[in-house]
Tab-separated table of C-alpha atoms in Angstrom:
chain	number	residue	atom	x	y	z
A	1	MET	CA	0.000	0.000	0.000
A	2	ALA	CA	1.281	3.440	-0.890
A	3	THR	CA	0.281	4.761	2.520
A	4	PHE	CA	2.796	2.450	4.187
A	5	VAL	CA	5.842	3.243	2.044
A	6	ASP	CA	7.173	5.254	4.989
A	7	GLN	CA	6.914	2.222	7.234
A	8	HIS	CA	8.755	0.115	4.641
A	9	LEU	CA	11.614	2.618	4.771
A	10	ALA	CA	11.582	2.290	8.553
A	11	TRP	CA	11.641	-1.514	8.228
A	12	GLU	CA	14.631	-1.352	5.906
A	13	LEU	CA	16.394	0.891	8.397
A	14	THR	CA	15.354	-1.456	11.190
A	15	SER	CA	16.926	-4.404	9.360
A	16	ILE	CA	20.121	-2.412	8.962
A	17	VAL	CA	20.412	-1.013	12.467
A	18	LEU	CA	19.535	-4.302	14.166
A	19	HIS	CA	22.787	-5.627	12.704
A	20	ASP	CA	24.704	-2.410	13.283
A	21	PHE	CA	27.142	-2.682	16.210
A	22	GLU	CA	27.077	1.039	16.953
A	23	PHE	CA	23.266	1.135	17.156
A	24	GLN	CA	22.841	-2.153	19.004
A	25	VAL	CA	25.555	-1.746	21.615
A	26	LYS	CA	25.836	1.988	22.123
A	27	GLU	CA	22.272	3.132	21.460
A	28	LEU	CA	19.444	0.584	21.651
A	29	THR	CA	21.028	-1.692	24.258
A	30	THR	CA	21.890	1.306	26.408
A	31	ALA	CA	18.378	2.739	26.105
A	32	LEU	CA	16.785	-0.602	26.978
A	33	ARG	CA	19.040	-1.069	29.992
A	34	ASP	CA	19.140	2.456	31.408
A	35	TYR	CA	15.778	3.897	30.338
A	36	VAL	CA	13.389	1.019	29.681
A	37	GLU	CA	14.754	-0.925	32.696
A	38	SER	CA	15.384	-4.111	30.783
A	39	GLU	CA	15.882	-6.915	31.455
A	40	THR	CA	12.843	-7.317	33.665
A	41	PRO	CA	12.957	-10.056	36.328
A	42	LEU	CA	11.710	-13.607	36.002
A	43	TYR	CA	10.054	-14.020	39.394
A	44	PHE	CA	9.122	-17.284	41.117
A	45	ALA	CA	5.646	-16.759	42.619
A	46	GLN	CA	5.928	-19.013	45.660
A	47	ARG	CA	2.578	-18.233	47.295
A	48	LEU	CA	0.689	-18.406	44.005
A	49	THR	CA	2.400	-21.726	43.364
A	50	ASN	CA	1.302	-22.961	46.789
A	51	HIS	CA	-2.277	-21.893	46.024
A	52	TYR	CA	-2.412	-24.332	43.106
A	53	ASN	CA	-0.826	-27.266	44.954
A	54	ASN	CA	-3.041	-30.296	45.459
A	55	SER	CA	-3.716	-32.007	48.785
A	56	GLU	CA	-0.361	-33.762	48.557
A	57	GLY	CA	1.497	-30.479	48.100
A	58	GLU	CA	2.181	-31.066	44.430
A	59	GLY	CA	1.506	-28.882	41.428
A	60	PRO	CA	3.090	-26.663	38.775
A	61	GLU	CA	5.715	-24.029	39.511
A	62	ILE	CA	4.547	-20.546	38.483
A	63	TYR	CA	6.966	-17.882	37.285
A	64	LEU	CA	6.103	-14.316	36.332
A	65	LYS	CA	7.790	-12.300	33.603
A	66	ARG	CA	7.657	-8.832	35.143
A	67	GLY	CA	6.828	-6.546	32.210
A	68	ASP	CA	4.951	-4.410	34.731
A	69	LEU	CA	8.355	-3.153	35.903
A	70	ASN	CA	9.251	-1.638	32.534
A	71	HIS	CA	9.407	2.152	32.454
A	72	GLY	CA	5.886	3.488	31.983
A	73	GLY	CA	4.365	0.383	33.546
A	74	ALA	CA	4.091	-1.903	30.523
A	75	HIS	CA	5.933	-3.755	27.772
A	76	LYS	CA	4.870	-1.114	25.223
A	77	ILE	CA	8.012	0.959	25.862
A	78	ASN	CA	10.213	-1.743	24.221
A	79	ASN	CA	8.691	-0.994	20.830
A	80	ALA	CA	8.063	2.728	21.337
A	81	ILE	CA	11.652	3.650	22.216
A	82	ALA	CA	13.094	1.505	19.417
A	83	GLN	CA	10.812	2.920	16.716
A	84	ALA	CA	11.359	6.449	18.009
A	85	MET	CA	15.110	5.925	17.654
A	86	ILE	CA	14.573	4.765	14.072
A	87	VAL	CA	12.547	7.925	13.467
A	88	LYS	CA	15.533	10.003	14.601
A	89	TRP	CA	17.713	8.113	12.131
A	90	MET	CA	15.184	8.935	9.394
A	91	GLY	CA	15.470	12.625	10.229
A	92	ARG	CA	11.789	13.016	11.142
A	93	LYS	CA	10.634	15.522	13.743
A	94	SER	CA	7.172	14.404	14.754
A	95	ILE	CA	5.299	11.232	15.672
A	96	VAL	CA	1.587	10.439	15.570
A	97	ALA	CA	0.014	7.404	17.217
A	98	ALA	CA	-3.389	5.958	17.974
A	99	ILE	CA	-4.385	4.236	21.193
A	100	GLY	CA	-7.316	2.441	22.771
A	101	ALA	CA	-7.345	1.569	26.443
A	102	ARG	CA	-3.766	0.479	26.887
A	103	GLN	CA	-0.268	1.799	27.524
A	104	HIS	CA	1.018	2.525	24.021
A	105	GLY	CA	0.163	6.200	24.405
A	106	VAL	CA	2.162	6.582	27.608
A	107	ALA	CA	5.114	4.692	26.144
A	108	THR	CA	5.104	6.775	22.952
A	109	ALA	CA	4.801	10.042	24.870
A	110	VAL	CA	7.779	9.362	27.127
A	111	ALA	CA	9.891	7.955	24.274
A	112	CYS	CA	9.271	11.075	22.196
A	113	THR	CA	10.142	13.362	25.090
A	114	ASN	CA	13.330	11.415	25.720
A	115	LEU	CA	14.371	11.808	22.075
A	116	SER	CA	13.118	15.401	21.552
A	117	LEU	CA	10.350	14.457	19.129
A	118	ASP	CA	6.943	16.112	18.891
A	119	CYS	CA	4.106	13.731	19.689
A	120	THR	CA	0.371	13.676	18.987
A	121	ILE	CA	-1.776	10.846	20.317
A	122	PHE	CA	-5.220	10.139	18.856
A	123	MET	CA	-7.700	8.500	21.227
A	124	GLY	CA	-11.375	7.604	20.938
A	125	ALA	CA	-13.745	9.522	23.210
A	126	THR	CA	-15.235	6.239	24.433
A	127	ASP	CA	-11.837	4.981	25.546
A	128	MET	CA	-10.840	8.322	27.033
A	129	GLU	CA	-13.789	8.238	29.430
A	130	LYS	CA	-12.584	4.920	30.835
A	131	TRP	CA	-8.871	5.672	31.140
A	132	THR	CA	-8.477	9.241	32.375
A	133	SER	CA	-5.308	8.471	34.349
A	134	ASN	CA	-3.546	7.327	31.166
A	135	VAL	CA	-4.573	10.544	29.430
A	136	LEU	CA	-2.904	12.581	32.173
A	137	LEU	CA	0.266	10.496	31.921
A	138	ILE	CA	0.346	11.123	28.173
A	139	LYS	CA	-0.042	14.873	28.606
A	140	HIS	CA	2.486	15.330	31.412
A	141	PRO	CA	5.560	14.603	29.206
A	142	GLY	CA	4.221	17.165	26.722
A	143	ALA	CA	2.347	15.070	24.162
A	144	GLU	CA	-0.849	16.392	22.617
A	145	VAL	CA	-4.017	14.315	22.854
A	146	GLU	CA	-6.544	14.551	20.018
A	147	VAL	CA	-10.010	13.267	20.899
A	148	VAL	CA	-11.841	11.331	18.181
A	149	ASP	CA	-15.498	10.309	18.195
A	150	GLY	CA	-15.641	6.548	18.643
A	151	THR	CA	-13.014	3.996	19.672
A	152	PHE	CA	-9.578	2.742	18.674
A	153	LYS	CA	-10.383	1.995	15.034
A	154	ASP	CA	-11.666	5.565	14.590
A	155	ALA	CA	-8.578	6.984	16.299
A	156	SER	CA	-6.369	4.871	14.007
A	157	SER	CA	-8.023	6.298	10.893
A	158	LYS	CA	-7.510	9.855	12.131
A	159	ALA	CA	-3.883	9.213	13.020
A	160	VAL	CA	-3.134	7.780	9.568
A	161	LYS	CA	-4.759	10.820	7.928
A	162	ALA	CA	-2.656	13.163	10.072
A	163	TRP	CA	0.470	11.268	9.093
A	164	LEU	CA	-0.374	11.304	5.378
A	165	GLY	CA	-0.893	15.052	5.590
A	166	ASN	CA	2.830	15.577	6.143
A	167	LEU	CA	4.897	12.533	5.243
A	168	GLU	CA	8.133	14.513	5.086
A	169	THR	CA	8.201	15.283	8.812
A	170	LYS	CA	5.716	12.934	10.508
A	171	TYR	CA	5.863	9.235	11.289
A	172	TYR	CA	3.064	6.874	12.350
A	173	LEU	CA	4.325	4.851	15.315
A	174	VAL	CA	2.417	1.564	15.362
A	175	GLY	CA	1.972	0.056	18.820
A	176	THR	CA	0.764	-3.454	18.117
A	177	THR	CA	1.100	-6.247	15.585
A	178	LEU	CA	-1.654	-5.012	13.263
A	179	GLY	CA	-1.913	-3.925	9.658
A	180	PRO	CA	0.084	-4.722	6.529
A	181	HIS	CA	3.750	-5.628	6.286
A	182	PRO	CA	6.061	-4.375	7.680
A	183	CYS	CA	4.134	-2.969	10.676
A	184	PRO	CA	3.467	-6.272	12.489
A	185	ASN	CA	7.051	-7.410	11.919
A	186	MET	CA	8.515	-4.232	13.358
A	187	VAL	CA	6.484	-4.412	16.546
A	188	ARG	CA	7.054	-8.138	16.981
A	189	GLU	CA	10.790	-7.689	16.407
A	190	PHE	CA	11.090	-5.025	19.094
A	191	GLN	CA	8.843	-6.905	21.543
A	192	SER	CA	10.660	-10.206	21.018
A	193	ILE	CA	13.064	-9.043	23.708
A	194	ILE	CA	10.472	-10.431	26.165
A	195	GLY	CA	10.932	-13.983	24.914
A	196	LYS	CA	14.701	-13.647	24.496
A	197	GLU	CA	15.081	-12.493	28.089
A	198	THR	CA	12.768	-15.281	29.239
A	199	ARG	CA	14.825	-18.011	27.539
A	200	LYS	CA	18.060	-16.649	29.009
A	201	GLN	CA	16.613	-16.265	32.514
A	202	ALA	CA	14.997	-19.718	32.498
A	203	MET	CA	18.311	-21.261	31.542
A	204	GLU	CA	20.005	-19.421	34.408
A	205	LYS	CA	17.330	-20.413	36.966
A	206	TRP	CA	16.756	-24.076	36.186
A	207	GLY	CA	18.846	-24.899	33.139
A	208	GLY	CA	16.016	-25.333	30.664
A	209	ARG	CA	12.969	-23.806	29.006
A	210	PRO	CA	9.522	-23.113	30.450
A	211	ASP	CA	7.033	-25.881	29.764
A	212	ILE	CA	4.121	-23.491	29.234
A	213	LEU	CA	3.915	-19.799	28.345
A	214	VAL	CA	0.686	-17.945	29.135
A	215	ALA	CA	-0.170	-14.416	27.960
A	216	CYS	CA	-3.266	-12.315	27.545
A	217	ILE	CA	-4.094	-11.304	24.003
A	218	GLY	CA	-5.946	-8.338	22.593
A	219	SER	CA	-4.239	-7.653	19.299
A	220	GLY	CA	-0.958	-9.401	19.884
A	221	SER	CA	2.133	-7.417	20.906
A	222	ASN	CA	2.794	-8.911	24.341
A	223	ALA	CA	1.801	-12.460	23.368
A	224	LEU	CA	3.939	-12.460	20.219
A	225	GLY	CA	6.747	-10.743	22.103
A	226	LEU	CA	6.840	-13.707	24.474
A	227	PHE	CA	5.947	-16.516	22.031
A	228	HIS	CA	8.141	-15.676	19.047
A	229	GLU	CA	11.367	-16.868	20.655
A	230	PHE	CA	9.784	-20.266	21.426
A	231	ILE	CA	7.703	-20.967	18.304
A	232	LYS	CA	10.173	-23.574	17.035
A	233	ASP	CA	10.279	-25.350	20.418
A	234	GLU	CA	7.612	-27.983	19.909
A	235	ASP	CA	7.709	-29.040	23.563
A	236	VAL	CA	6.748	-25.555	24.805
A	237	ARG	CA	2.984	-24.882	24.963
A	238	LEU	CA	1.954	-21.379	23.928
A	239	ILE	CA	-1.344	-20.266	25.473
A	240	ALA	CA	-3.082	-16.957	24.760
A	241	VAL	CA	-6.177	-15.854	26.682
A	242	GLU	CA	-8.863	-13.586	25.197
A	243	ALA	CA	-11.460	-11.474	26.977
A	244	ALA	CA	-14.858	-13.179	27.049
A	245	GLY	CA	-16.333	-10.208	28.911
A	246	PHE	CA	-19.869	-11.053	30.026
A	247	GLY	CA	-19.728	-14.387	28.163
A	248	LEU	CA	-19.308	-15.688	24.624
A	249	ASP	CA	-23.008	-15.332	23.856
A	250	SER	CA	-23.461	-11.958	25.541
A	251	GLY	CA	-22.356	-9.766	22.635
A	252	LYS	CA	-20.029	-8.024	25.128
A	253	HIS	CA	-16.663	-9.668	24.589
A	254	ALA	CA	-13.387	-9.309	22.679
A	255	VAL	CA	-12.885	-12.884	21.504
A	256	THR	CA	-11.672	-12.014	18.032
A	257	LEU	CA	-9.866	-15.310	17.525
A	258	THR	CA	-12.498	-17.517	19.127
A	259	LYS	CA	-15.545	-16.058	17.370
A	260	GLY	CA	-14.178	-13.773	14.660
A	261	ASP	CA	-14.101	-14.292	10.898
A	262	VAL	CA	-11.106	-14.219	8.568
A	263	ASP	CA	-11.140	-11.166	6.314
A	264	LEU	CA	-9.030	-8.254	5.084
A	265	TYR	CA	-8.586	-5.059	7.080
A	266	HIS	CA	-5.927	-2.326	6.894
A	267	GLY	CA	-4.121	-4.281	4.203
A	268	ALA	CA	-3.777	-7.587	6.064
A	269	MET	CA	-5.689	-10.844	6.328
A	270	SER	CA	-6.557	-11.640	9.934
A	271	ASN	CA	-9.401	-12.478	12.301
A	272	LEU	CA	-12.060	-9.783	12.710
A	273	LEU	CA	-15.167	-9.200	14.800
A	274	GLN	CA	-17.728	-8.047	12.220
A	275	ASP	CA	-21.404	-7.245	11.952
A	276	GLU	CA	-23.656	-8.596	9.176
A	277	GLU	CA	-22.477	-5.837	6.826
A	278	GLY	CA	-18.807	-6.582	7.418
A	279	GLN	CA	-18.120	-3.566	9.630
A	280	ILE	CA	-15.662	-3.963	12.515
A	281	LEU	CA	-17.517	-4.387	15.805
A	282	CYS	CA	-16.525	-2.440	18.875
A	283	PRO	CA	-15.231	-5.091	21.291
A	284	HIS	CA	-15.706	-5.253	25.026
A	285	PHE	CA	-12.549	-4.532	27.034
A	286	ILE	CA	-9.088	-5.522	25.769
A	287	GLY	CA	-9.663	-6.206	22.077
A	288	VAL	CA	-9.637	-3.778	19.172
A	289	GLY	CA	-11.975	-5.815	16.964
A	290	TYR	CA	-9.201	-7.390	14.921
A	291	VAL	CA	-5.824	-9.024	15.503
A	292	GLY	CA	-2.522	-9.126	13.673
A	293	PRO	CA	-1.931	-11.549	10.790
A	294	GLU	CA	0.802	-13.476	12.620
A	295	VAL	CA	-1.512	-14.123	15.566
A	296	SER	CA	-4.188	-15.377	13.169
A	297	PHE	CA	-1.565	-17.619	11.567
A	298	LEU	CA	-0.681	-19.150	14.939
A	299	LYS	CA	-4.347	-19.962	15.446
A	300	GLU	CA	-4.874	-21.459	11.993
A	301	THR	CA	-1.744	-23.613	12.223
A	302	GLY	CA	-2.406	-24.705	15.809
A	303	TRP	CA	1.033	-23.541	16.939
A	304	ALA	CA	-0.608	-21.678	19.815
A	305	GLU	CA	-3.696	-22.363	21.913
A	306	PHE	CA	-6.392	-19.728	22.376
A	307	HIS	CA	-8.737	-19.694	25.355
A	308	THR	CA	-11.141	-17.221	26.946
A	309	THR	CA	-12.032	-15.919	30.383
A	310	THR	CA	-14.677	-13.544	31.741
A	311	ASP	CA	-14.618	-10.162	33.467
A	312	GLU	CA	-15.639	-11.752	36.747
A	313	ALA	CA	-12.730	-14.202	36.579
A	314	ILE	CA	-10.118	-11.546	35.801
A	315	VAL	CA	-11.166	-9.386	38.759
A	316	VAL	CA	-10.784	-12.427	41.018
A	317	ALA	CA	-7.375	-13.134	39.444
A	318	TYR	CA	-6.288	-9.507	39.925
A	319	ILE	CA	-7.181	-9.621	43.627
A	320	ARG	CA	-5.576	-13.053	44.035
A	321	LEU	CA	-2.200	-11.861	42.742
A	322	CYS	CA	-2.411	-8.732	44.908
A	323	HIS	CA	-3.135	-10.834	48.007
A	324	PHE	CA	-0.639	-13.625	47.388
A	325	GLU	CA	2.330	-11.777	45.858
A	326	GLY	CA	1.788	-8.071	46.528
A	327	ILE	CA	1.876	-7.464	42.761
A	328	PHE	CA	-0.712	-5.305	40.966
A	329	PRO	CA	-1.245	-6.732	37.467
A	330	ALA	CA	-3.074	-4.756	34.811
A	331	LEU	CA	-6.597	-6.053	34.254
A	332	VAL	CA	-5.491	-6.867	30.729
A	333	ALA	CA	-2.695	-9.094	32.070
A	334	SER	CA	-5.109	-10.619	34.597
A	335	HIS	CA	-6.746	-12.595	31.779
A	336	ALA	CA	-3.654	-14.801	31.750
A	337	PHE	CA	-3.786	-15.279	35.524
A	338	ALA	CA	-7.487	-16.106	35.429
A	339	PHE	CA	-6.820	-19.018	33.091
A	340	LEU	CA	-4.510	-20.614	35.666
A	341	GLU	CA	-7.644	-21.774	37.498
A	342	LYS	CA	-8.443	-24.120	34.612
A	343	LEU	CA	-4.880	-24.881	33.563
A	344	CYS	CA	-3.057	-25.706	36.794
A	345	PRO	CA	-5.223	-28.635	37.991
A	346	THR	CA	-4.446	-30.445	34.707
A	347	LEU	CA	-0.653	-30.228	35.012
A	348	PRO	CA	1.903	-32.703	36.387
A	349	ASN	CA	3.930	-31.822	39.452
A	350	GLY	CA	6.855	-29.506	38.744
A	351	THR	CA	5.571	-28.194	35.387
A	352	LYS	CA	7.132	-24.804	34.852
A	353	VAL	CA	4.439	-22.301	33.891
A	354	LEU	CA	5.474	-18.771	32.921
A	355	VAL	CA	2.883	-15.995	32.923
A	356	ASN	CA	3.604	-12.695	31.209
A	357	ILE	CA	2.595	-9.610	33.197
A	358	SER	CA	2.257	-7.215	30.283
A	359	GLY	CA	1.483	-4.193	32.441
A	360	ARG	CA	1.015	-2.697	35.890
A	361	GLY	CA	-2.457	-2.395	37.403
A	362	ASP	CA	-2.295	0.852	39.393
A	363	LYS	CA	-4.634	2.529	36.910
A	364	ASP	CA	-7.127	-0.330	37.260
A	365	ALA	CA	-7.511	-0.291	41.049
A	366	ALA	CA	-10.517	2.068	40.996
A	367	ILE	CA	-12.197	-0.046	38.292
A	368	VAL	CA	-11.781	-3.190	40.388
A	369	PHE	CA	-13.139	-1.412	43.466
A	370	GLN	CA	-16.180	-0.141	41.559
A	371	TYR	CA	-16.778	-3.592	40.073
A	372	GLN	CA	-16.809	-5.107	43.561
A	373	LEU	CA	-19.274	-2.445	44.768
A	374	ASP	CA	-21.551	-3.132	41.802
A	375	GLN	CA	-21.450	-6.864	42.524
A	376	LEU	CA	-22.415	-6.264	46.149
A	377	SER	CA	-25.288	-4.005	45.161
A	378	ASP	CA	-26.610	-6.671	42.799
């Protein structure tokens, strides 16, 4: 697509700089270590492990990949800082981005400030009402927030139009593994640090690989970031957990892979939630209504498993991790923890299960509290 020629140039530069010693060692590696706070720990969750032990004290061992400790509170900074550095190499001055409910906006805002780039974030009015704390965190580093009627897909369209209006100075910083080539590849490449760190840390801790990797999935960046390093390891189970919201038959869910159809959108073939006229449906909670092509490929080939869990279950999982480990997972990440209730009782003793905490849950505490109040009132 002509509209993504700029991104192809960025991908070519990415391919070059990823093999450039000066960039890798003196620039990107330094930024990841000193600014992004990478590598993030691989943490053995002893009390959570004990919770899933059977009556004989046996069960899987649960480890947490602590993406919540990345700068900005989520894994999104891995991709944002790397793409922003590429933008500097391209000689661009300004970045535009689109966000839904998650942390890409915060990550892009701080990355742009760090590298002296102008930044405009487009966000749907519907999403903005839910995530006011994120909006403040985007504005504090100096980024502009443009409100768009609708949700993420509407914000994406506006951001692309703003980018096309001035290709010579602006750059569209994609935050997840969506759209046509090379956008999904770029994001996956920069997020694959999650899986690379995990392999290295697992080898250091017990001299092997995890048996099972579990991640939440909306559109794909944190799941692919973890899975990509292990896709060729046939003895490692890859499990992604979607948001079933109020239930699969409720109409209020984000199970794009479980109930979506395969079609074309934004120049890529992937799974979509659509109405009878083929329009993208507004999902409930973590989804965006469509997923990246590589995620869809993992589903079609069976290389990864896809499961679902409900809002009620993720709130319970959020509280459980807070109580047992003193860790506040994002509600998005809590989908992965909720699935442990079904997964752990089926596993042999000593199975090493690694759960990816894609983000920190400080911003979600009020939502959890209100949800509990609503449940009591019902």
